[in-house]
Every structure is written in C-alpha cells, then in structure tokens.
Amino acid sequence: MDLNFTTEDQTFREEVRSFLRDHLPSGVRHKVLNGTHLDRDDYLAWQRALHARGWGGPSWPAEFGGTGWTPVQQYIFDEACAEAGAPRLVPFGLKMVAPVIMAFGNKAQQDRFLPPILAGTEWWCQGYSEPGAGSDLASLKTRAVRDGDHYVVNGQKTWTTLGQYADWIFCLVRTDPDAKPQRGISFLLIDMKSPGITVRPIITMDGLHEVNEVWLEDVRVPAENLIGEENKGWTYAKFLLGHERTNIAGIGIAKRELARLKRIATSETRHGQPLLQDPLFSAEIARVEIDLMALEITNLRVLSAEAENRAPGPEASILKIKGSEIQQRLLELMTEAIGPQALPFDRDAMAAGYQGDYPLAAYARTPTWQYLNLRKLTIYGGSNEIQRNIISQMILGL
Amino acid sequence: MDFTFTEEQNMLVDTAERFVSKEYGFETRNRIIGSEAGMSKAVWQGLADLGLLALLVPEEEGGLNAGPVETMLVMSALGKGLLVEPYLSSAVMSTRAIAALAGAEQRAEWLEQMLAGTLIVAFAHDEHGARHDPLAVETRAVRIGDGYLLDGRKSVIRHASQAGMLLISARVDDGIALFAVDRDTPGVRLATYPSVDGARAADVFLEQVYLPESRRLGQGDSSDTLLAVLDTGLAALCGEALGVLQRSLDTTIEYARTRKQFGVQIGKFQALQHRMADMLIHVEQARSMTYLAAVRVLDNDAARRAAALSAAKVVVGEACRFVGQQAVQIHGGMGVTDELDISHCFKRLFAIEKTFGSALDHLDRYRRTLAA
Ligand SMILES: Cc1cc2nc3c(=O)[nH]c(=O)nc-3n(C[C@H](O)[C@H](O)[C@H](O)COP(=O)(O)OP(=O)(O)OC[C@H]3O[C@@H](n4cnc5c(N)ncnc54)[C@H](O)[C@@H]3O)c2cc1C
Ligand SMILES: Cc1cc2nc3c(=O)[nH]c(=O)nc-3n(C[C@H](O)[C@H](O)[C@H](O)COP(=O)(O)OP(=O)(O)OC[C@H]3O[C@@H](n4cnc5c(N)ncnc54)[C@H](O)[C@@H]3O)c2cc1C
C-alpha cells in the first residue's frame, strides 16, 4: 500500500500549479476565494484560458481535443484548480453532454458540437427534470413527435441551471408514450433560440437567478439532433449520470473552503481568543477536517479502481453523499464563526469590488448566501436519499 | 406540576393566531418584506388595537402586566406567521426594560405611546465582536455637565431604522446604564440593511451624542436589569422559534402527503417518515425547553437563570437547524425557491439560531457553569 502520488503525478501537479500562478486572473481568483457570485464571463474566460493552454477538456480523450489525462491526473488538476481559486468548469457541456456525444453521437454531431464546448464559445444546459419528474426522472412527460425530418417538442423542463445563458439544451423527451417509462425516452439536442422556447427565471431563497423553467411549445428540432437511436435515451442518460465521478466529491473545493474557514476562525474571537483556539469551535473544525481526510482517501480508492479499469460502481454515491454533506457543514461553520454578522443580507455588499458603507468584515459578507445556496447540494444530481437508496440496493443488495 | 394554560392564556393565543392568519398571509408578508419600510404600520396598529403591545406594560399604566408564559404564547403565534414587525424588540425587550428602570416622567412619556403603537423602540445592546457575552459593552457614556456624551457602535440591531427611539446600553463610571436615544439625535448614524429573514437591521454608530440626564434610565449600575431583559428576550425568542418550527413541520408533512414520485406520496418512503419523526422529536424537545425558559426567566438568581436559558437555546437552536434543513430537503427543489414559504421559514429559523448567541455559544456558556 502506498498513499503517495507517483513522482510523475507530483511533477504534473507542479506544472498545473505553475500554470495557475501565471494564468488565473487575480480578479476571478479573489471572487472564488471569497465566495463571491460568478457571472457568465468569469466562467467562459477561464474555459478559454484553459483551452489556449490545450487543457480545455481535462476529462476528454485526446482524439476529441482533450488532454487524455488519467483519472488521477484529472483529480490532481481539479484539486489544484479549486485550491488556487479557479472557477469550477461549467459541467453541462464539458462533463455532461460531451461524453454522451463522444460515446453515442455520430461524426457530424461530434464535429459540430464538441469544438465550441472546448473553446468556451457555446453554453449548454441540462434539460432532464420536470415539475412531475424529479427523483423519478423516468416519469418525464415532455413529448417529441416525429414530423418528417423534424421532431415537434412540447412540454416543460424545470430547475434548468443557468439556462438563461445557454445556447443549447440537451433534453430527455418522450418519444414512445406506450412503452415502459424507461423505454420510450430519447435524447435530443435543442437550440435555445428555437421558436417556441420560453425561459422563465426561478428565484431561489438566496435571491439569485440561477435556475429556470424552460417551456417548449411546438418547438421544431431537426431529427439530425437526435443522439443515437430513438427510445434509447435512458441508456445514454444513465451513462451520463454515471460518468462524472472523479470530481463528484469536490475534495479540492472542500479543502479550499476549509482553509477559508480557518482564516475566518483566526480573525473572529470568543473570550478574547481566536476561534481557531476556542475549545468548542476548534473541535468542530477538527471534526470536519478529519471527515474530509477520510473522504479524500475514499475518493482516491475509487479513482485507482477506475484507473485499473475495474467498472466504477455505485460507490460514487458515497462520494456524493459525504462530499455534499462536508461542503454544507463547512459553510454552516463559517456562518457560525462570523456570529451575528451572518444576519445582514445585502446582495450589493456581496458583489466583488463593493465600496459602499457596509459595516461588516469582508469575509463575513458571503458565507450566509452560500450557506443558503448550497442546500441544493443534497437535493440535485440525485438527492442524498436517492443516493442512499442506491447504496442499499446496489451495494448492500437489499 | 401543571402544563395546562389558563382560560385567559388560551384566549390570548386565539387572538394572536386569528390576527396572524387573517392579516398576515404569505402574500401580504412578501409585500411587507419587499417594501421600502420593511414593516407594516397597519399590522403594527392592528397589534396595538388587540392590546398585544400592552402585554408587558404594568397594569397601572394601562397594560396587561402579563408574564413570560403569555409572552411565549404570543411570540409563538406571531412566529407561525413569520412576523417581521418589531414585536420582540419593542413590545417585549424595550417595554420590559422601561417598565423595570424608567422613572415616572419617562414612563408617562414612552409607555403610553408604545402601547398605542405610535412609538417603536429598538433595543440596541449588541456590539461587534462581543459574541453575546452579555456584559461586553464598549460603548461609553461620559458625564459632561448635566448630561452625557455617548460614543460607540451597536451592531446588527434589528429594527433600528424603523424605531423612533433606541434603548442603548453604555458603560458609565459605575457600571452599565441604559439610555433612550431618539433616532434623529445629532451624532447618531445608521447603516441599514436587510436581514437574511426579510426584516431590517442596522449598525448604529454613535459619535459624541449628547443626552440630557432625563434620557438615562435608572441610577447606578443597571447590569442586573440588563441581564434580566436579555433573558426575557431570549425566552421570548424561543417562543417564536416554536411557532416557526411547528409551521415548518406542518408544512413539510403536508407536502409529503401530496407530492408524488414513483407513483406514491413521498411521505410513504420510510427514510422520509423517520426524518419527519426526528423533526417532531426536535420540536417537542424544543417545546419542553421553551417552557422551562418561560418559567426560569423569573428566577432572581442570575447564574441559575442563565444556565437554564442557555440550555434552552442549545436545544431550540439545534432544533432550528435540523428542522429547517430537513424541511427544505424534503421539499426537494421546491424547498430552495423563494416562491414557497418553507424557504422563508428556513431563513427565519437560521436567524433565530444566530440571535442572542448560537447554540454553540450557549453550549459554551452552559459548559462554564459545570465547574462553577
Ligand atoms: C439548484 C438546483 C439546480 C438544479 N439543476 C438542474 C439542471 O440543471 N437540470 C436538471 O435537469 N435538473 C436540475 N435540478 C433538479 C434536481 O435534479 C431535482 O431537484 C432532484 O432530482 C430532486 O427532484 P425534485 O426536486 O422533484 O424532488 P422530489 O423528487 O420531489 O423529492 C422530494 C424529496 O423526496 C425524497 N425522495 C424522493 N424519492 C424518494 C425515495 N424513493 N426514497 C426516499 N426519498 C425520496 C427526495 O430525496 C427529496 O428529499 C436542479 C435542482 C436544484 C435544486
Ligand atoms: C434487552 C432486551 C430486553 C427485552 N425485554 C423484553 C420484554 O421484557 N418483553 C418483551 O415482550 N420483549 C422484550 N424484548 C424483545 C424486544 O421487544 C424485541 O427485541 C424487539 O421487539 C425487536 O424484535 P426482534 O429482536 O425480533 O428484532 P426484529 O423485529 O427482527 O428487528 C430487527 C431490526 O429491524 C428493525 N425493524 C423491524 N421492523 C421494522 C420496520 N417496519 N421498519 C424499520 N425497521 C424495522 C428493528 O428496529 C431492528 O433494528 C427485549 C429485547 C431486548 C434486547
């Protein structure tokens, strides 16, 4: 047993770190490290910077213009980026639809759709969930009816993250209403500029517009935008859900947030003593740090199984559950650390470069909105209850 | 032992609950928290008309002279409505402080207006960095001539911008004193912001604020009264928490009964049933400790009183966190939207947990009593 990265991996990490030192703009870095909300350009500019270095597709095979990195290298890259304060890569194109297009799309689709994702020139969103189809995704109702060389799509998608920025949406649609639910679903790529698409904002409790309703009314979609075969969409969707695993635990993000928590706990005091030395509070930090330590090793175990081509199994659920709970706990502890300063909630003061008359320490302005925002982590992408069901059924055999 | 409420107490609950359900629906509340003022004058007047602003006013002064149990019950009813008006600050804490400390002329001037609803008084005690160490007051009042000069900063003061008058604690030569400061007094500056739960709060900056002697409440060191007022506030806050907790639980159960996935109501999934059972346990434990707080808040032994109230805040605070988080979780994506009231309950529970010391702050305070 050896828990260390190989020398090559360590050299690789240094290479990534040095790139980050030279190319991560300080403005966006500052935003990420302080929990400030990022806008569309922050994400796209970073994708373009990576693309310029040849790293636009860290999880992609070389034949599609990706880096061809091993899962361990991808992990190292993700972790180094997160720790340095790089924006997360927008997953919908890069990590969700792209692998499906690579595995099941035809050559024309690959040529058309993959390069703009890599270059950061087209934004994708995910059209899976519907008002009636959340955890029970297979019950989705959005209908697509073949009409000559088009599909005519009617229905409603919801919770569409950053759909307001999107050029394209990948949708699960029902093409055979008579088959068993999983059998009648197809996977369609839809241009967001198509007539008949309406995007309506959903405001979340943090006051942000991050998710949307997407209404589809007689939207005509060229049949050439169907991925793979009609009525096989569920297979592709499941492939997608099982694909993105190296970063699902968010170890790098959690380490970064742990460091931020410690910085706050150095500035805030109780009985004249920094919270980092307060017996109660430091015990809480220690507990989450230890939890994270265990998860990191669990994550590496999953990665090396994947590197040896052992089929990645339902243990991704362990990573999702623990990773989301740890991130939520870190933000909870930050709000604890700032005490009553967690109560003021002024969106203007949370923006980067705020110069106004807001009487709180800079580090105290963002934890509360993030704490509210991150409630989503245990709900989306298969809720933690659904993940526990998966563990019970697939691992425990119950 | 007797856990029942009197006829009068039940009527009080009835009055407050009826007012909230008639006058404080979710839509109305949304309009109020979105308005410039951040509170409703009409609602405040309504509370005055029902006599609820007179709850803690002594009988001689036209009040109901009610105690902590009544306060708890009213706060719980208002909590169910997620009321953002300054009831706790003005009608409970400031009223209690004035009733305990103010001289005859002061009472005549303030209490009458307060119970009529024409004067709102914010209780401005907390300071930056004090972390709810209740006597960590750095604001100073220096005697000059026949008055005082106040300097300092009060932090995250709920409703300061909506109040006509602030009760400000400040260090004087012989301890801590309370001063009544009109909001528009020269030298008083407010930095106002929304609070996470939709109410308004402010930091209050005091710079060479001159006050005549007649603006000081009481003589000598008022620390003991101050502690008693803070504990009254904490006990009342626990009462409010109960109302929000109960609403969160009820709303969640109702949602689990109606939302269907996989062809059944999600309330049929045992994982969620057990979660809701745990929520109920938290609510009931919080209720027990809120009763304890309401009874012990009258204890004149400050140390014993503080221990009981801290114990209450630990249990109530943890309930706020668990019930709030699980209520959102069980609502799935709907739980994180601004559109449903459950996220508003969640945010109020979050704020309550952070007010007058978090559960961890009070665990610390309680822990220190063990060796004493
Ligand atoms: C911020 C945010 C962003 C999102 N972004 C996207 C996106 O970009 N694209 C997209 O398609 N979707 C997105 N989603 C949707 C997300 O995947 C769904 O919210 C999720 O699948 C849960 O579905 P639901 O909200 O309908 O909750 P429901 O399925 O109604 O679940 C409600 C509760 O019941 C529990 N539950 C359900 N079934 C079971 C069971 N069998 N056993 C035990 N408990 C159960 C759930 O865990 C949850 O606690 C997003 C959601 C959020 C909150
Ligand atoms: C120290 C001790 C003293 C006892 N004294 C008495 C006594 O004085 N009189 C008497 O009559 N009995 C007594 N019992 C027996 C006790 O009531 C049973 O052990 C108990 O009812 C559980 O039954 P079981 O052991 O068959 O476990 P099972 O019923 O087989 O349960 C096994 C596990 O499954 C869980 N489980 C079962 N059904 C469900 C469900 N529907 N949903 C979720 N989880 C479930 C249980 O919680 C448990 O964790 C005693 C037991 C012990 C250990």
XYZ file of C-alpha atoms in Angstrom, chain B residues 6 8-9 11-13 15-16 46-71 74 87 91 95 99 111 114-116:
43
model
C -55.379 29.199 31.755
C -57.064 33.802 29.583
C -53.883 32.410 28.135
C -57.798 33.362 24.603
C -54.613 35.306 24.086
C -53.269 32.593 21.801
C -56.444 36.359 19.436
C -52.880 36.374 18.179
C -53.540 46.040 14.490
C -51.341 44.562 17.207
C -51.861 47.717 19.269
C -55.634 47.572 18.792
C -55.698 43.998 20.050
C -53.802 45.070 23.139
C -50.838 42.886 22.253
C -48.401 45.785 22.513
C -49.550 46.244 26.110
C -48.682 42.689 27.124
C -45.695 43.570 29.314
C -46.857 47.017 30.385
C -47.776 47.244 34.101
C -51.477 47.487 34.922
C -51.168 50.958 36.452
C -50.031 52.161 33.067
C -52.835 50.626 31.125
C -51.110 47.355 30.335
C -51.878 43.676 30.833
C -48.887 43.088 33.108
C -48.552 39.630 31.636
C -45.662 37.296 32.311
C -43.235 35.165 30.364
C -45.739 32.391 29.682
C -48.077 34.802 27.914
C -45.107 36.317 26.111
C -47.924 35.322 21.798
C -42.585 42.911 18.465
C -43.080 45.297 22.792
C -41.065 47.585 27.219
C -41.069 49.043 32.988
C -45.243 53.626 27.592
C -45.685 52.397 22.877
C -48.867 50.594 23.733
C -50.826 52.853 21.399
